């Protein structure tokens, strides 16, 4: 009873403030979960149902990875995928027999009958030769009953030779009667060694992939904590010679619009993010310069029509029109603003204090990049 009545340790001070929890050696407690969203990253801005951020993040990683592999394998650039030789093709093959082929079959049947008749003749001749040789030997023995041993040795040699010839003839006849044995495909030592090498190489590739997945520094896609309900951000590491977020999202939306195949349960919209900076007017105009040079060059014969899409979450201290005007003014003169039918759409998404910027094509034609709406059946 005395132990139960002891007071538990209290982590609240006299002033009512909670104390900080410390680990040994004065190290603060690390928060569990993904790293927070920060400037200088690229990736994918994904919206989902509220409270389903964790499920949507796992689903988004799988979907993005699958479309990235399709782009790397060349399916989007007009290259036909290599057909595996061992994979059976679903083709129906019909055979039509003509009269000439039937005549050939009849001729082959006649030829087989002739061969059988020749084999019987060979057998009969061989048996006659054996009988004649035996009769001659018996006659010689009767005519010369007291012959020398030398002569008797010669006679025995001749009989043995004749018997061997008869046996060879019979063996040939038996071989001709037997049908030809089927050829069996036997694996040679070289093929076995090649298969073993392939298995070893596959095992090595699997081990390398598992090590890469286990090492967070080598992952290409991983989740960052956005800090907002209904928002997921998947970061993509910058690598040379690899399709960017814009190419992956464009391929995802076009394939979803053409196939209308259900891809996810929790994902709503997927937008590419190529630049991330702090949400101030000066930082946004500075971060927009490389994107403007890439998609809206000054010297061009085909000027593009563009529009600016602005959305803010958990941030009410920024003037919407100032950001839109600053982005529109940063685009050079040959290109014009067209809100009804733009060729390119500049997406500006503000999440707390971070501004995410990207450029997309056919924004309205592809249902505003809403994956659920694109894959839903037409009504």
XYZ file of C-alpha atoms in Angstrom, residues 44-361:
318
model
C 5.602 15.473 -56.806
C 2.832 17.441 -55.120
C -0.018 15.024 -54.355
C -3.426 15.711 -52.867
C -5.501 13.021 -51.146
C -8.443 12.581 -48.789
C -7.971 14.058 -45.331
C -6.560 11.570 -42.846
C -5.255 9.256 -45.595
C -1.840 10.853 -46.030
C 0.116 7.800 -44.909
C -1.730 5.395 -47.239
C -1.546 7.859 -50.130
C 2.214 8.289 -49.640
C 2.865 4.526 -49.844
C 0.584 4.234 -52.855
C 2.203 7.209 -54.598
C 5.681 5.710 -54.226
C 4.567 2.506 -55.975
C 2.701 4.304 -58.781
C 5.494 6.785 -59.493
C 8.130 4.058 -59.439
C 6.193 1.935 -61.948
C 5.776 4.807 -64.427
C 9.422 5.791 -63.978
C 10.487 2.256 -64.960
C 8.245 2.416 -68.036
C 9.919 5.641 -69.129
C 13.415 4.267 -68.525
C 12.624 1.094 -70.530
C 11.621 3.245 -73.495
C 7.893 2.581 -73.704
C 7.035 6.269 -73.886
C 9.549 7.233 -76.572
C 8.125 5.044 -79.338
C 10.478 2.114 -78.754
C 8.866 -1.282 -78.864
C 9.696 -3.460 -75.864
C 11.788 -6.518 -76.599
C 9.705 -9.699 -76.801
C 11.085 -12.501 -74.692
C 11.827 -15.658 -76.740
C 10.428 -18.009 -74.094
C 7.163 -16.090 -73.761
C 4.398 -17.750 -75.835
C 2.451 -15.504 -78.149
C -1.333 -15.757 -78.109
C -1.732 -16.453 -81.826
C -4.073 -18.990 -83.399
C -2.376 -20.988 -86.170
C -4.477 -22.944 -88.680
C -3.075 -25.507 -91.108
C -4.691 -26.195 -94.509
C -3.874 -29.454 -96.341
C -3.846 -29.431 -100.139
C -4.302 -32.341 -102.620
C -0.611 -32.326 -103.529
C 0.367 -32.932 -99.906
C -2.111 -35.831 -99.694
C -0.614 -37.374 -102.897
C 2.837 -37.021 -101.354
C 1.611 -38.824 -98.244
C 0.264 -41.683 -100.425
C 3.569 -41.895 -102.279
C 5.404 -42.045 -98.968
C 3.119 -44.907 -97.867
C 3.895 -46.797 -101.129
C 7.591 -46.235 -100.589
C 7.371 -47.644 -97.092
C 5.675 -50.793 -98.466
C 8.415 -51.223 -101.061
C 11.093 -50.892 -98.388
C 9.420 -53.575 -96.305
C 9.358 -55.931 -99.315
C 13.072 -55.348 -99.956
C 13.832 -56.110 -96.314
C 11.975 -59.460 -96.604
C 13.949 -60.362 -99.767
C 17.238 -59.554 -97.974
C 16.217 -61.791 -95.087
C 15.321 -64.718 -97.363
C 18.597 -64.407 -99.306
C 20.595 -64.316 -96.096
C 18.903 -67.466 -94.779
C 19.526 -69.255 -98.125
C 23.223 -68.348 -98.042
C 23.553 -69.660 -94.480
C 21.860 -72.973 -95.425
C 24.082 -73.407 -98.526
C 27.249 -72.803 -96.528
C 26.209 -75.363 -93.909
C 25.426 -78.002 -96.629
C 28.788 -77.461 -98.324
C 30.577 -77.886 -95.015
C 28.773 -81.154 -94.256
C 29.622 -82.477 -97.756
C 33.296 -81.648 -97.334
C 33.393 -83.446 -93.996
C 31.829 -86.545 -95.539
C 34.183 -86.615 -98.589
C 37.316 -86.206 -96.472
C 36.714 -87.818 -93.121
C 40.464 -88.327 -92.417
C 41.699 -84.873 -93.457
C 44.671 -83.194 -91.749
C 44.312 -80.806 -88.864
C 45.387 -77.937 -91.077
C 42.565 -78.539 -93.522
C 40.159 -78.963 -90.664
C 41.345 -75.620 -89.244
C 40.698 -73.935 -92.585
C 37.216 -75.383 -92.735
C 36.418 -74.214 -89.236
C 37.683 -70.707 -90.061
C 35.501 -70.612 -93.166
C 32.458 -71.721 -91.216
C 33.066 -69.100 -88.561
C 33.467 -66.405 -91.222
C 30.270 -67.461 -92.948
C 28.399 -67.486 -89.656
C 29.631 -63.958 -88.860
C 28.498 -62.723 -92.284
C 25.066 -64.251 -91.732
C 24.802 -62.704 -88.310
C 25.771 -59.262 -89.704
C 23.102 -59.548 -92.412
C 20.460 -60.455 -89.824
C 21.490 -57.547 -87.586
C 21.196 -55.139 -90.523
C 17.736 -56.435 -91.310
C 16.669 -56.025 -87.685
C 18.070 -52.471 -87.568
C 16.188 -51.578 -90.759
C 12.969 -52.851 -89.201
C 13.308 -50.747 -86.019
C 11.900 -47.170 -86.259
C 14.412 -44.290 -85.869
C 14.789 -43.229 -82.239
C 13.696 -39.735 -81.283
C 16.418 -37.191 -80.627
C 16.575 -36.133 -77.003
C 17.627 -32.603 -76.096
C 20.391 -33.027 -73.566
C 21.828 -30.075 -71.698
C 25.560 -29.796 -72.167
C 28.009 -28.664 -69.537
C 28.304 -25.256 -71.178
C 24.536 -24.610 -70.956
C 24.531 -25.642 -67.276
C 27.389 -23.275 -66.523
C 25.597 -20.465 -68.392
C 22.406 -20.982 -66.370
C 24.393 -21.001 -63.142
C 26.056 -17.729 -64.121
C 22.653 -16.198 -64.897
C 21.299 -17.287 -61.509
C 24.322 -15.801 -59.789
C 23.965 -12.512 -61.669
C 20.234 -12.324 -60.811
C 21.003 -12.992 -57.150
C 23.608 -10.244 -57.165
C 21.152 -7.789 -58.746
C 18.503 -8.621 -56.142
C 20.988 -8.150 -53.313
C 22.139 -4.809 -54.746
C 18.526 -3.631 -55.084
C 17.724 -4.664 -51.514
C 20.800 -2.854 -50.241
C 19.771 0.230 -52.210
C 16.262 0.130 -50.765
C 17.644 -0.304 -47.272
C 20.024 2.635 -47.658
C 17.935 5.827 -47.514
C 20.681 7.884 -49.154
C 20.416 5.810 -52.379
C 16.638 5.905 -52.744
C 15.330 7.777 -55.765
C 11.854 8.503 -54.352
C 10.949 9.073 -50.710
C 8.274 10.864 -48.740
C 8.614 14.283 -47.071
C 6.263 15.572 -44.404
C 4.212 18.461 -45.804
C 2.619 19.397 -42.467
C -0.830 19.851 -44.032
C -3.863 17.627 -44.057
C -4.633 16.081 -47.433
C -1.215 16.907 -48.922
C 1.642 14.490 -49.662
C 5.024 15.377 -51.131
C 7.289 12.747 -52.724
C 10.834 13.947 -53.297
C 12.866 12.777 -56.289
C 16.643 12.927 -56.154
C 18.343 14.855 -58.943
C 20.253 12.543 -61.281
C 21.690 13.116 -64.736
C 20.166 11.278 -67.681
C 16.981 10.387 -65.799
C 13.414 11.537 -66.654
C 12.279 14.431 -64.473
C 9.047 14.870 -62.518
C 7.342 16.599 -65.447
C 8.002 13.695 -67.842
C 6.847 11.107 -65.311
C 3.608 12.937 -64.462
C 2.872 13.646 -68.136
C 3.315 9.959 -68.986
C 1.149 8.972 -66.020
C -1.731 11.234 -67.007
C -1.699 10.395 -70.722
C -1.682 6.659 -70.036
C -4.456 7.035 -67.456
C -6.574 9.021 -69.927
C -6.060 6.451 -72.706
C -6.476 3.231 -70.705
C -8.754 4.460 -67.873
C -7.214 1.757 -65.707
C -7.710 2.141 -61.944
C -4.313 2.945 -60.397
C -4.849 4.159 -56.866
C -7.394 4.368 -54.096
C -6.293 7.433 -52.135
C -4.519 9.722 -54.655
C -6.476 12.630 -56.132
C -4.156 14.996 -58.018
C -0.484 14.635 -58.958
C 1.496 17.716 -60.001
C 5.224 17.933 -60.822
C 7.419 20.221 -58.731
C 10.695 21.341 -60.306
C 11.550 24.266 -58.009
C 10.963 24.780 -54.284
C 11.726 28.005 -52.435
C 10.460 30.166 -49.589
C 7.081 31.817 -50.165
C 8.123 35.414 -50.736
C 7.806 37.483 -53.888
C 11.574 38.004 -54.285
C 12.397 34.314 -53.760
C 9.715 33.191 -56.215
C 10.895 35.499 -59.018
C 14.497 34.370 -58.442
C 13.581 30.658 -58.471
C 11.436 31.052 -61.616
C 14.328 32.125 -63.890
C 15.654 28.649 -64.853
C 12.123 27.392 -65.567
C 11.337 30.428 -67.727
C 14.533 29.939 -69.752
C 13.747 26.248 -70.241
C 10.067 26.401 -71.236
C 9.648 30.001 -72.473
C 12.753 30.976 -74.474
C 13.047 34.531 -75.764
C 14.106 33.665 -79.302
C 11.451 31.303 -80.614
C 9.290 31.044 -83.720
C 6.407 29.374 -81.900
C 5.267 31.534 -78.968
C 3.270 29.709 -76.337
C 0.123 30.639 -74.492
C 0.302 30.162 -70.751
C -1.710 30.554 -67.548
C -0.788 30.733 -63.852
C -2.426 28.424 -61.307
C -2.103 29.592 -57.700
C -3.137 27.763 -54.513
C -2.156 28.379 -50.884
C -2.512 26.095 -47.861
C -1.917 27.035 -44.213
C -0.677 30.467 -45.264
C -2.935 33.519 -45.358
C -0.273 36.222 -45.164
C 0.579 36.315 -48.889
C -1.306 38.387 -51.437
C -2.539 36.107 -54.204
C -2.514 38.684 -57.024
C 1.018 39.856 -56.243
C 2.379 36.335 -56.718
C 0.397 35.765 -59.920
C 1.505 39.110 -61.419
C 5.157 38.536 -60.523
C 5.117 35.111 -62.185
C 3.324 36.406 -65.293
C 5.733 39.344 -65.669
C 8.760 37.065 -65.504
C 7.695 35.374 -68.788
C 9.215 37.200 -71.826
C 7.193 39.104 -74.437
C 6.662 36.627 -77.344
C 4.584 34.410 -75.081
C 1.098 35.522 -74.124
C -1.395 34.855 -71.345
C -4.458 32.818 -72.274
C -6.646 31.652 -69.415
C -9.246 29.871 -71.568
C -6.991 27.619 -73.679
C -3.338 27.684 -72.513
C -0.567 25.524 -73.960
C 1.414 25.548 -70.708
C 0.286 26.082 -67.137
C 2.632 27.368 -64.428
C 1.611 25.761 -61.135
C 2.360 27.685 -57.908
C 1.491 25.756 -54.739
C 2.211 27.325 -51.335
C 2.317 24.987 -48.334
C 2.946 26.872 -45.093
C 6.188 28.789 -45.768
C 7.334 26.761 -48.824
C 6.441 27.609 -52.440
C 6.392 24.731 -54.974
C 6.599 25.615 -58.681
C 6.134 23.418 -61.744
C 5.081 23.542 -65.412
C 2.478 21.201 -66.941
C 0.892 20.739 -70.370
